[in-house]
Amino acid sequence: MKIAIGSDHGGYELKEFLKLYFNDQEISYDDFGTNSLESVDYPDFGKKVAQAVLTNKYDFGIVICGTGIGISIAANKVKGIRAALVYNEETARLAKEHNNANIIALGGRTTKPDDAIDIVNVFMKTIFEERHQKRLNKINQMEESLDE
Ligand code: RB5
């Protein structure tokens, strides 16, 4: 299991908290920044994590901004990315089970740190249900038609 993780300043503290947990649990990750509370632009970090996930070196990505909204919108602009803004264990489970999300987005100002750990654990242990693939195929087709 290897995770690509990144945030803006609004998600920095939650990112650092999750990294401590990953270190403790010996879960492998690469951190794509940001590296301080200094104000930065969330699209830059959503893009970095999205591009990392597309290399297939990672099982999934985690992006964090203040709410998770902006950085999930940004990550979803990268072709092949299905970034899901998740806010509890149920949405984390469904993001994998139904949507096969390859990135989850969290809100540094809206998600409690302990809840974030539960969310990540549920996402990691849940399996995608193949019966939903036909909907994902339609999303893929939408991406392809935008290229035409
Ligand atoms: C930055 O202040 C904030 O706008 C950003 O972290 C995020 O919440 C945007 O969606």
Coordinates of C-alpha atoms and ligand atoms in Angstrom, one line a residue:
M1 CA 0.0 0.0 0.0
K2 CA 1.4 3.4 -1.0
I3 CA -0.4 6.7 -0.8
A4 CA 0.3 10.0 -2.6
I5 CA -0.7 12.9 -0.2
G6 CA -0.8 16.6 -0.7
S7 CA -2.5 19.7 0.6
D8 CA -2.7 23.5 0.6
H9 CA -2.1 25.5 3.8
G10 CA -5.7 24.9 4.9
G11 CA -5.0 21.2 4.8
Y12 CA -1.4 21.2 6.0
E13 CA -2.0 20.4 9.7
L14 CA -4.3 17.5 8.8
K15 CA -1.8 16.2 6.3
E16 CA 0.9 16.3 8.9
F17 CA -1.4 14.5 11.4
L18 CA -2.1 11.7 8.9
K19 CA 1.6 11.3 8.1
L20 CA 2.3 10.7 11.8
Y21 CA -0.4 8.0 11.7
F22 CA 1.0 6.5 8.5
N23 CA 4.5 6.4 10.0
D24 CA 3.1 4.7 13.1
Q25 CA 1.3 2.1 11.1
E26 CA 4.2 1.7 8.6
I27 CA 2.0 2.8 5.7
S28 CA 4.1 4.0 2.9
Y29 CA 3.4 7.5 1.3
D30 CA 5.0 10.3 -0.6
D31 CA 4.2 13.9 0.4
F32 CA 3.7 16.3 -2.5
G33 CA 3.5 19.4 -0.2
T34 CA 2.7 22.0 0.8
N35 CA 5.3 22.1 3.6
S36 CA 4.1 25.0 5.8
L37 CA 1.1 27.1 6.8
E38 CA 2.2 29.8 4.3
S39 CA -0.7 30.6 1.9
V40 CA -0.5 28.6 -1.4
D41 CA -2.9 27.8 -4.2
Y42 CA -4.8 24.5 -3.9
P43 CA -4.9 23.7 -7.6
D44 CA -1.1 23.3 -7.7
F45 CA -1.2 20.5 -5.0
G46 CA -4.3 18.8 -6.4
K47 CA -2.6 18.6 -9.7
K48 CA 0.7 17.2 -8.2
V49 CA -1.2 14.4 -6.4
A50 CA -3.4 13.7 -9.4
Q51 CA -0.4 13.4 -11.7
A52 CA 1.4 11.1 -9.2
V53 CA -1.7 8.8 -9.0
L54 CA -1.7 8.5 -12.7
T55 CA 1.8 7.0 -12.7
N56 CA 0.3 3.9 -11.0
K57 CA 3.1 4.0 -8.4
Y58 CA 0.4 4.7 -5.7
D59 CA -2.7 2.8 -4.6
F60 CA -4.6 6.1 -4.2
G61 CA -4.2 9.8 -3.4
I62 CA -5.3 12.0 -0.5
V63 CA -5.8 15.7 -1.2
I64 CA -6.6 18.2 1.6
C65 CA -7.6 21.9 1.5
G66 CA -9.7 23.9 4.0
T67 CA -12.9 22.2 3.0
G68 CA -11.7 19.6 0.4
I69 CA -13.9 21.3 -2.1
G70 CA -11.4 23.3 -4.1
I71 CA -8.7 20.7 -4.2
S72 CA -11.1 18.0 -5.3
I73 CA -12.4 20.2 -8.1
A74 CA -8.9 20.8 -9.2
A75 CA -7.8 17.1 -9.0
N76 CA -10.9 16.1 -11.1
K77 CA -9.7 18.3 -14.0
V78 CA -6.9 15.8 -14.6
K79 CA -8.0 13.1 -17.0
G80 CA -8.3 9.7 -15.4
I81 CA -8.8 11.1 -11.9
R82 CA -11.9 10.3 -9.8
A83 CA -11.5 12.4 -6.7
A84 CA -14.2 12.1 -4.1
L85 CA -14.8 14.6 -1.3
V86 CA -15.6 12.3 1.6
Y87 CA -16.7 13.4 5.0
N88 CA -17.5 10.3 7.0
E89 CA -17.0 6.5 6.9
E90 CA -20.0 5.9 4.8
T91 CA -19.0 8.3 2.0
A92 CA -15.5 6.8 2.2
R93 CA -16.9 3.3 1.7
L94 CA -19.2 4.3 -1.1
A95 CA -16.4 6.4 -2.9
K96 CA -14.5 3.1 -3.3
E97 CA -17.4 0.6 -3.6
H98 CA -19.4 2.6 -6.2
N99 CA -17.1 5.1 -7.7
N100 CA -13.7 3.4 -7.5
A101 CA -12.3 6.8 -6.5
N102 CA -8.5 7.0 -7.0
I103 CA -8.3 10.1 -4.8
I104 CA -10.1 11.1 -1.6
A105 CA -10.4 14.7 -0.6
L106 CA -10.6 15.8 3.0
G107 CA -11.2 19.2 4.7
G108 CA -8.5 20.4 7.0
R109 CA -11.0 22.8 8.6
T110 CA -14.0 20.5 8.4
T111 CA -12.8 17.0 9.2
K112 CA -11.7 16.0 12.7
P113 CA -8.3 14.4 12.7
D114 CA -9.5 11.1 14.3
D115 CA -12.4 11.0 11.8
A116 CA -9.9 11.4 9.0
I117 CA -8.0 8.3 10.2
D118 CA -11.3 6.3 10.2
I119 CA -12.2 7.6 6.8
V120 CA -8.8 6.6 5.3
N121 CA -9.0 3.2 6.9
V122 CA -12.4 2.4 5.6
F123 CA -11.4 3.6 2.1
M124 CA -8.3 1.4 2.2
K125 CA -10.2 -1.8 3.2
T126 CA -13.2 -1.4 0.8
I127 CA -13.3 -3.2 -2.5
F128 CA -14.8 -1.7 -5.7
E129 CA -17.9 -3.4 -6.8
E130 CA -17.6 -4.3 -10.5
R131 CA -21.3 -3.9 -11.2
H132 CA -20.7 -0.1 -11.1
Q133 CA -18.0 -0.2 -13.9
K134 CA -20.5 0.7 -16.6
R135 CA -21.1 4.1 -15.0
L136 CA -17.3 4.7 -14.8
N137 CA -17.1 3.7 -18.5
K138 CA -19.5 6.5 -19.2
I139 CA -17.3 9.0 -17.3
N140 CA -14.3 7.7 -19.3
Q141 CA -16.3 8.3 -22.5
M142 CA -17.1 11.8 -21.5
E143 CA -13.4 12.5 -21.0
E144 CA -12.6 11.0 -24.4
S145 CA -15.2 13.0 -26.2
L146 CA -13.8 16.2 -24.7
D147 CA -10.6 15.5 -26.5
E148 CA -12.3 15.5 -29.9
Ligands
RB5_1 C1 -7.9 28.6 1.4 O1 -8.1 29.6 2.3 C2 -9.2 27.8 1.1 O2 -9.9 28.6 0.2 C3 -8.9 26.5 0.5 O3 -8.1 25.7 1.5 C4 -10.0 25.6 0.3 O4 -10.9 25.4 1.3 C5 -10.7 25.8 -1.0 O5 -11.7 25.1 -1.4

